mmCIF file of C-alpha atoms in Angstrom:
data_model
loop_
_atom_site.group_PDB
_atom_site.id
_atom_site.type_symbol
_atom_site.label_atom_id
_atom_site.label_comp_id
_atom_site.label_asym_id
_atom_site.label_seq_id
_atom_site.Cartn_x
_atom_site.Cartn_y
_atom_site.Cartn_z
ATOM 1 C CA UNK A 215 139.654 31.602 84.858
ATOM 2 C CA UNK A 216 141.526 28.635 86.903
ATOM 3 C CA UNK A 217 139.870 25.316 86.693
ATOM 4 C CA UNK A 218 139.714 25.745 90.504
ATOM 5 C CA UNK A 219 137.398 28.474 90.322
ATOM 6 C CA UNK A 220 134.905 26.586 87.844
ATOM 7 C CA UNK A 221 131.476 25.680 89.116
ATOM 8 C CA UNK A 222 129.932 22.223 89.080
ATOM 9 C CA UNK A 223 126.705 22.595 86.760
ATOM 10 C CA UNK A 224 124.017 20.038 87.191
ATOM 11 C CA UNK A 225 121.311 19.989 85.042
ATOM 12 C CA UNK A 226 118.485 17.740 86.341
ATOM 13 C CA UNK A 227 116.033 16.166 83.191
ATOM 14 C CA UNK A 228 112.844 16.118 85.821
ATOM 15 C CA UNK A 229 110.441 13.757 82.815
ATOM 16 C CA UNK A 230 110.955 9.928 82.965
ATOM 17 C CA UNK A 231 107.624 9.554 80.371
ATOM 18 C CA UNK A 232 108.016 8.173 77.106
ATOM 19 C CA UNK A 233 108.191 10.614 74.298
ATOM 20 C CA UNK A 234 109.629 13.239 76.384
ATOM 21 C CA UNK A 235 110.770 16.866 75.711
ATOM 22 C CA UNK A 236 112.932 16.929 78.471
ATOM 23 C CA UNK A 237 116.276 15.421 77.265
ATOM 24 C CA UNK A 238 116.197 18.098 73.634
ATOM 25 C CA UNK A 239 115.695 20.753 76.135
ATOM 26 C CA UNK A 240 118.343 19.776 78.540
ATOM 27 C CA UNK A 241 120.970 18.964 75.727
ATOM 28 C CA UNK A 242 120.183 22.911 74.400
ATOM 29 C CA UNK A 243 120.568 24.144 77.835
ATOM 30 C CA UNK A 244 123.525 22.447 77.842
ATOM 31 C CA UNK A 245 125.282 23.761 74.904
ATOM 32 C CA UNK A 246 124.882 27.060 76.032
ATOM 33 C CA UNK A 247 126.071 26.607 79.104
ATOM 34 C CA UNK A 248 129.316 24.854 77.748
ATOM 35 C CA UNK A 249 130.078 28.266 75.510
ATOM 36 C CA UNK A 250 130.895 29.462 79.374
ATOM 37 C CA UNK A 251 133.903 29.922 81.363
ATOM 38 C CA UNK A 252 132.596 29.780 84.460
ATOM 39 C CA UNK A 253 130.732 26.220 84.295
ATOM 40 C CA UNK A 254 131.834 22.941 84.196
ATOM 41 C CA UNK A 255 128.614 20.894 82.659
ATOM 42 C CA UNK A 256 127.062 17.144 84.330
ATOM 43 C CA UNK A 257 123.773 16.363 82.759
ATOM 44 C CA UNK A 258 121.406 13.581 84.932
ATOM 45 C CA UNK A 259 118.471 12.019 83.220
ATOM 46 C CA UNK A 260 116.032 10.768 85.991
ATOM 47 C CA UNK A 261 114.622 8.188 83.431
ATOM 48 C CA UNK A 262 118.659 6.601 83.785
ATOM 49 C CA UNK A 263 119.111 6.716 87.354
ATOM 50 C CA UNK A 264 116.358 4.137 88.348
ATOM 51 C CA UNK A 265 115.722 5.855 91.772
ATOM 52 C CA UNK A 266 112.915 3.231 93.804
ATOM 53 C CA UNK A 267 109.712 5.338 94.556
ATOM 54 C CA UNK A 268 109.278 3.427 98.033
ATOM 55 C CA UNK A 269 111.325 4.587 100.716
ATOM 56 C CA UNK A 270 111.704 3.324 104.682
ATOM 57 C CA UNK A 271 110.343 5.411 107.233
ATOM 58 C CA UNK A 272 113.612 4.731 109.093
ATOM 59 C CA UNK A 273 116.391 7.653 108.999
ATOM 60 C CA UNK A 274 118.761 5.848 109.576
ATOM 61 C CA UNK A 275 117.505 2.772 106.854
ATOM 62 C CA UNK A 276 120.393 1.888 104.356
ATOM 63 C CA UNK A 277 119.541 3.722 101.056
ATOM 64 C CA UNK A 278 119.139 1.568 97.868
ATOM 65 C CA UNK A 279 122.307 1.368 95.404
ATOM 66 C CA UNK A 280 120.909 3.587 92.860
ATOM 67 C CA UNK A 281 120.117 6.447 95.215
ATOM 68 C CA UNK A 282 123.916 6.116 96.683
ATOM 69 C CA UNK A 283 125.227 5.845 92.952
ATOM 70 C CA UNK A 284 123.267 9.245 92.302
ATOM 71 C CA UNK A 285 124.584 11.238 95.711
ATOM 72 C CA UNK A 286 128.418 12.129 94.706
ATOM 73 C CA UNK A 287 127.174 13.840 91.275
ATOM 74 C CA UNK A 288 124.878 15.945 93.453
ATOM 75 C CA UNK A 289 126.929 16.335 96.345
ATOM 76 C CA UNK A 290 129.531 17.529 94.159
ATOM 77 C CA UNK A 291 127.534 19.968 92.241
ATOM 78 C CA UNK A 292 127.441 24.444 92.809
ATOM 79 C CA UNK A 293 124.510 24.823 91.247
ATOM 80 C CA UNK A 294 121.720 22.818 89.672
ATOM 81 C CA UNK A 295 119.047 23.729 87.035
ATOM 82 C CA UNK A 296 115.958 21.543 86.700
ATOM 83 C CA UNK A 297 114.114 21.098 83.588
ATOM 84 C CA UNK A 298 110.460 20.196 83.999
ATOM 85 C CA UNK A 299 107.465 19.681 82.308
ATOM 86 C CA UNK A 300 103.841 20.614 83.732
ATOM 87 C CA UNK A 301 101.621 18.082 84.656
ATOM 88 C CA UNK A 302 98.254 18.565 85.658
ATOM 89 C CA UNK A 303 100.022 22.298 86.691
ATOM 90 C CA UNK A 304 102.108 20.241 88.527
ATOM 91 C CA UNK A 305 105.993 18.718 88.233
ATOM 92 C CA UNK A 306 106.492 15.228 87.948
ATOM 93 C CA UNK A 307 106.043 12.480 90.341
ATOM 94 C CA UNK A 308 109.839 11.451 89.425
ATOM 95 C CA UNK A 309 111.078 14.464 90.165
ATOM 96 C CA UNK A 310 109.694 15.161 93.625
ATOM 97 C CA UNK A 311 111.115 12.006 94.262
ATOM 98 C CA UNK A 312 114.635 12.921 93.675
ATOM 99 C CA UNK A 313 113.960 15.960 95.417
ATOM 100 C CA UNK A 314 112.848 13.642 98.569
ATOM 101 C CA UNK A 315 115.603 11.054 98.479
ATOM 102 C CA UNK A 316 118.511 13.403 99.072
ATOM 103 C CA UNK A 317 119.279 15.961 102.420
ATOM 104 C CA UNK A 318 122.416 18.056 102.546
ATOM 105 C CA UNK A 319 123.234 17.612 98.492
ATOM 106 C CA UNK A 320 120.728 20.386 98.214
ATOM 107 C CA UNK A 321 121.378 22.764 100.786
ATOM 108 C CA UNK A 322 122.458 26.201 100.579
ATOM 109 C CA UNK A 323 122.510 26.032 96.787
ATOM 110 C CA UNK A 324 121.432 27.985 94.186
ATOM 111 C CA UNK A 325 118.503 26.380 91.524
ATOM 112 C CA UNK A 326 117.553 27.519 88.357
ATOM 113 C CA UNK A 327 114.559 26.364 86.189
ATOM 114 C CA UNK A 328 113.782 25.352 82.824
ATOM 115 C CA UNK A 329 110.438 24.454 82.087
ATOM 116 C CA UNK A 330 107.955 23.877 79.184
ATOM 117 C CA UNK A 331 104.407 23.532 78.826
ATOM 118 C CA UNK A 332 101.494 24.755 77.129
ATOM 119 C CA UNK A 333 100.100 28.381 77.587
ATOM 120 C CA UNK A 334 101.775 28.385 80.754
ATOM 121 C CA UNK A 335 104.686 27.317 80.159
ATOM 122 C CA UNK A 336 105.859 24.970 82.633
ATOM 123 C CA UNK A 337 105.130 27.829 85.334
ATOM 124 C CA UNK A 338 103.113 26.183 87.919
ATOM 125 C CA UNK A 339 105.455 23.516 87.925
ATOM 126 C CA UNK A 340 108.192 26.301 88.529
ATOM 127 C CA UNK A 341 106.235 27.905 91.010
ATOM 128 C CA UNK A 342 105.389 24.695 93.313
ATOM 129 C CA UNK A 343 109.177 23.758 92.823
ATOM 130 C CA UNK A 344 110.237 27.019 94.679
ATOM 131 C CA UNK A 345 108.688 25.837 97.881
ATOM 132 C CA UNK A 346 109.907 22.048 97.965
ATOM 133 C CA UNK A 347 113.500 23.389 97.116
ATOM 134 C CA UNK A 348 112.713 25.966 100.112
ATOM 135 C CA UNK A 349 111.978 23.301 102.121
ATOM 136 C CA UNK A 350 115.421 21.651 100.933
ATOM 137 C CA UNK A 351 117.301 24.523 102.219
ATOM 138 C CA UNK A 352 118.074 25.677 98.287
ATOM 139 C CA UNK A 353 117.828 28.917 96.824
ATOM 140 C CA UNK A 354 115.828 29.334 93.764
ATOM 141 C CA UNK A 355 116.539 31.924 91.432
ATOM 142 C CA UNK A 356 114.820 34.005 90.469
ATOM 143 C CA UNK A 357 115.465 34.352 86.032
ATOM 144 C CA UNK A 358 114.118 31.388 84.470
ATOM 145 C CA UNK A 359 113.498 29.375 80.923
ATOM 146 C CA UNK A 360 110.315 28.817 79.716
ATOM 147 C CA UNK A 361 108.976 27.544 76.595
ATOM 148 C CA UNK A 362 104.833 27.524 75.951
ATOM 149 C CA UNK A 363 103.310 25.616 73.312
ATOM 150 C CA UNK A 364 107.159 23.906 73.400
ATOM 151 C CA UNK A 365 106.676 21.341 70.489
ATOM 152 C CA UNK A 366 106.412 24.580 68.264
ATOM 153 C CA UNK A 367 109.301 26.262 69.133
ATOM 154 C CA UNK A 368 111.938 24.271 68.580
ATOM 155 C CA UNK A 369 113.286 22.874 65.346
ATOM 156 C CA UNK A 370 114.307 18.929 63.947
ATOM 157 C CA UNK A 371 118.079 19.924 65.524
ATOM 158 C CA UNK A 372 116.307 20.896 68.938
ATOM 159 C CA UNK A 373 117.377 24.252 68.502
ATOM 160 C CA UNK A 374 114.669 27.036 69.364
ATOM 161 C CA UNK A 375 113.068 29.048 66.464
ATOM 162 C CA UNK A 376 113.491 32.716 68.595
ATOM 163 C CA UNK A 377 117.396 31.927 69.251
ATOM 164 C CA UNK A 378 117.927 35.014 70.418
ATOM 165 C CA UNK A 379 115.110 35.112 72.926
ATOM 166 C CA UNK A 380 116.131 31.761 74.173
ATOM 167 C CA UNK A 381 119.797 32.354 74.215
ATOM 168 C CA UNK A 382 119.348 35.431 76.496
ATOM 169 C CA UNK A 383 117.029 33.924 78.870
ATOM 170 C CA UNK A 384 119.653 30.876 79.569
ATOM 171 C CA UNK A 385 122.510 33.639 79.829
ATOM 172 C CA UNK A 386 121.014 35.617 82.435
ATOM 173 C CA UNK A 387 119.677 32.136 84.626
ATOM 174 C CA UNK A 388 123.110 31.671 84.067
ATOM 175 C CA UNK A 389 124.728 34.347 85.002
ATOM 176 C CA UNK A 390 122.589 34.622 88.048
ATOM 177 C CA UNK A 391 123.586 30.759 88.832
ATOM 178 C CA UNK A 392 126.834 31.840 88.492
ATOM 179 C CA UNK A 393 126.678 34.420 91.430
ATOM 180 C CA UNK A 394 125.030 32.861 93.506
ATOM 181 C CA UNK A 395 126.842 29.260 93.157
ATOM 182 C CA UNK A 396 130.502 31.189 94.441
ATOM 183 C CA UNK A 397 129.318 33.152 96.939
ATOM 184 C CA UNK A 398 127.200 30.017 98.346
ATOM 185 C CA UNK A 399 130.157 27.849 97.649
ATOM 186 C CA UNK A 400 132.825 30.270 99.469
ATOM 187 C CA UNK A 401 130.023 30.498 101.955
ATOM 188 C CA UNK A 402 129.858 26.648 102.423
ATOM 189 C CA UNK A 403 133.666 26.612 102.412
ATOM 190 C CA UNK A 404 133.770 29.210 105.132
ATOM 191 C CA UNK A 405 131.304 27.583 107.598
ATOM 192 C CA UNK A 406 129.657 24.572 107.236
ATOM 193 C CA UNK A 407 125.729 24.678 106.525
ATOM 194 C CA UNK A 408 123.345 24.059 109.467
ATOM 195 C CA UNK A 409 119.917 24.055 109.896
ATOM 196 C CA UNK A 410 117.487 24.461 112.741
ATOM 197 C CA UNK A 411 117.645 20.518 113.374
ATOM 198 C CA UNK A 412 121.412 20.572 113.583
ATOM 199 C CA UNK A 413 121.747 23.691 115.709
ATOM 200 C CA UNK A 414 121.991 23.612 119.766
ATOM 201 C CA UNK A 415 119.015 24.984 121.923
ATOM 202 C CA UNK A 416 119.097 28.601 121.980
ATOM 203 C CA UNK A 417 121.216 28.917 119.030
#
């Protein structure tokens, strides 16, 4: 495969709490996703990129130097994959967040999940997730990772206990990632993106 036809991986760590799963998670993800051809790998750790929590009401309000740092890594990215936590069967505050601060880095591409929880495995979070992304004009896909009971299922090295369960959930998220992330990216390449706000009346 030519390095031109590589994809742009991001892999979003969605916790900033103390004690976190997320990063051991992400890092596992990650290694799999390296033993590809198809990827090239950029991990962000939300706890890292200081992103403010207030924003202006203004559109057109100069954004803070963190959230400009942030924008080239996910403007340049195919495909993302977020790895979450549940919270109250929700995703994290920090996340959302990200989600909010950023327009057209998002849209029309493909996002995969990774998530961990307790009996539910991160789920809810995955499922309220789908409709902000929506909203962001990405695609979610549709495979995803899940862990329950996630402090019992991986090892001291971070590596899961059912590695074959675990590696063949992140190769078919991946391979589905994959897909989708050329055919959005040719796509993109072909015609620019648009939504409803952009288009002309009676468009």
């Amino acid at each position: 495969m030519r390095d031109t036809d590589r994809l742009r991986l991001v892999i979003i760590i969605g916790s900033v709490r103390k004690g976190r799963f997320g990063p051991v998670a992400a890092e596992w993800l990650a290694s799999r996703a390296r033993l590809r051809e198809d990827f090239d790998i950029d991990v962000i750790d939300l706890a890292t990129a200081w992103l403010p929590d207030v924003m202006s009401t203004e559109l057109s309000a100069r954004k803070p130097q963190a959230v400009q740092d942030l924008a080239p890594w996910l403007a340049a990215a195919d495909a993302f994959v977020v790895v979450t936590p549940e919270y109250k069967q929700s995703f994290p505050a920090s996340l959302k967040s990200a989600i909010d601060w950023y327009d057209e880095e998002w849209h029309a591409k493909p996002v995969g999940f990774l998530s961990y929880g307790g009996a539910s495995s991160g789920l809810c979070a995955v499922a309220q997730l789908r409709q902000v992304f929506a909203e962001a004009h990405a695609v979610t896909i549709r495979e995803t990772v899940s862990f329950h009971d996630y402090r019992e299922r991986f090892d001291a090295q971070g590596r899961p206990f059912d590695v074959d369960g675990g590696h063949e959930a992140a190769r078919v998220m991946f391979d589905r990632l994959s897909w989708w992330g050329r055919a959005l990216r040719q796509a993109r390449v072909a015609e620019p993106y648009r939504f409803s706000a952009d288009l002309p009346a009676g468009a």
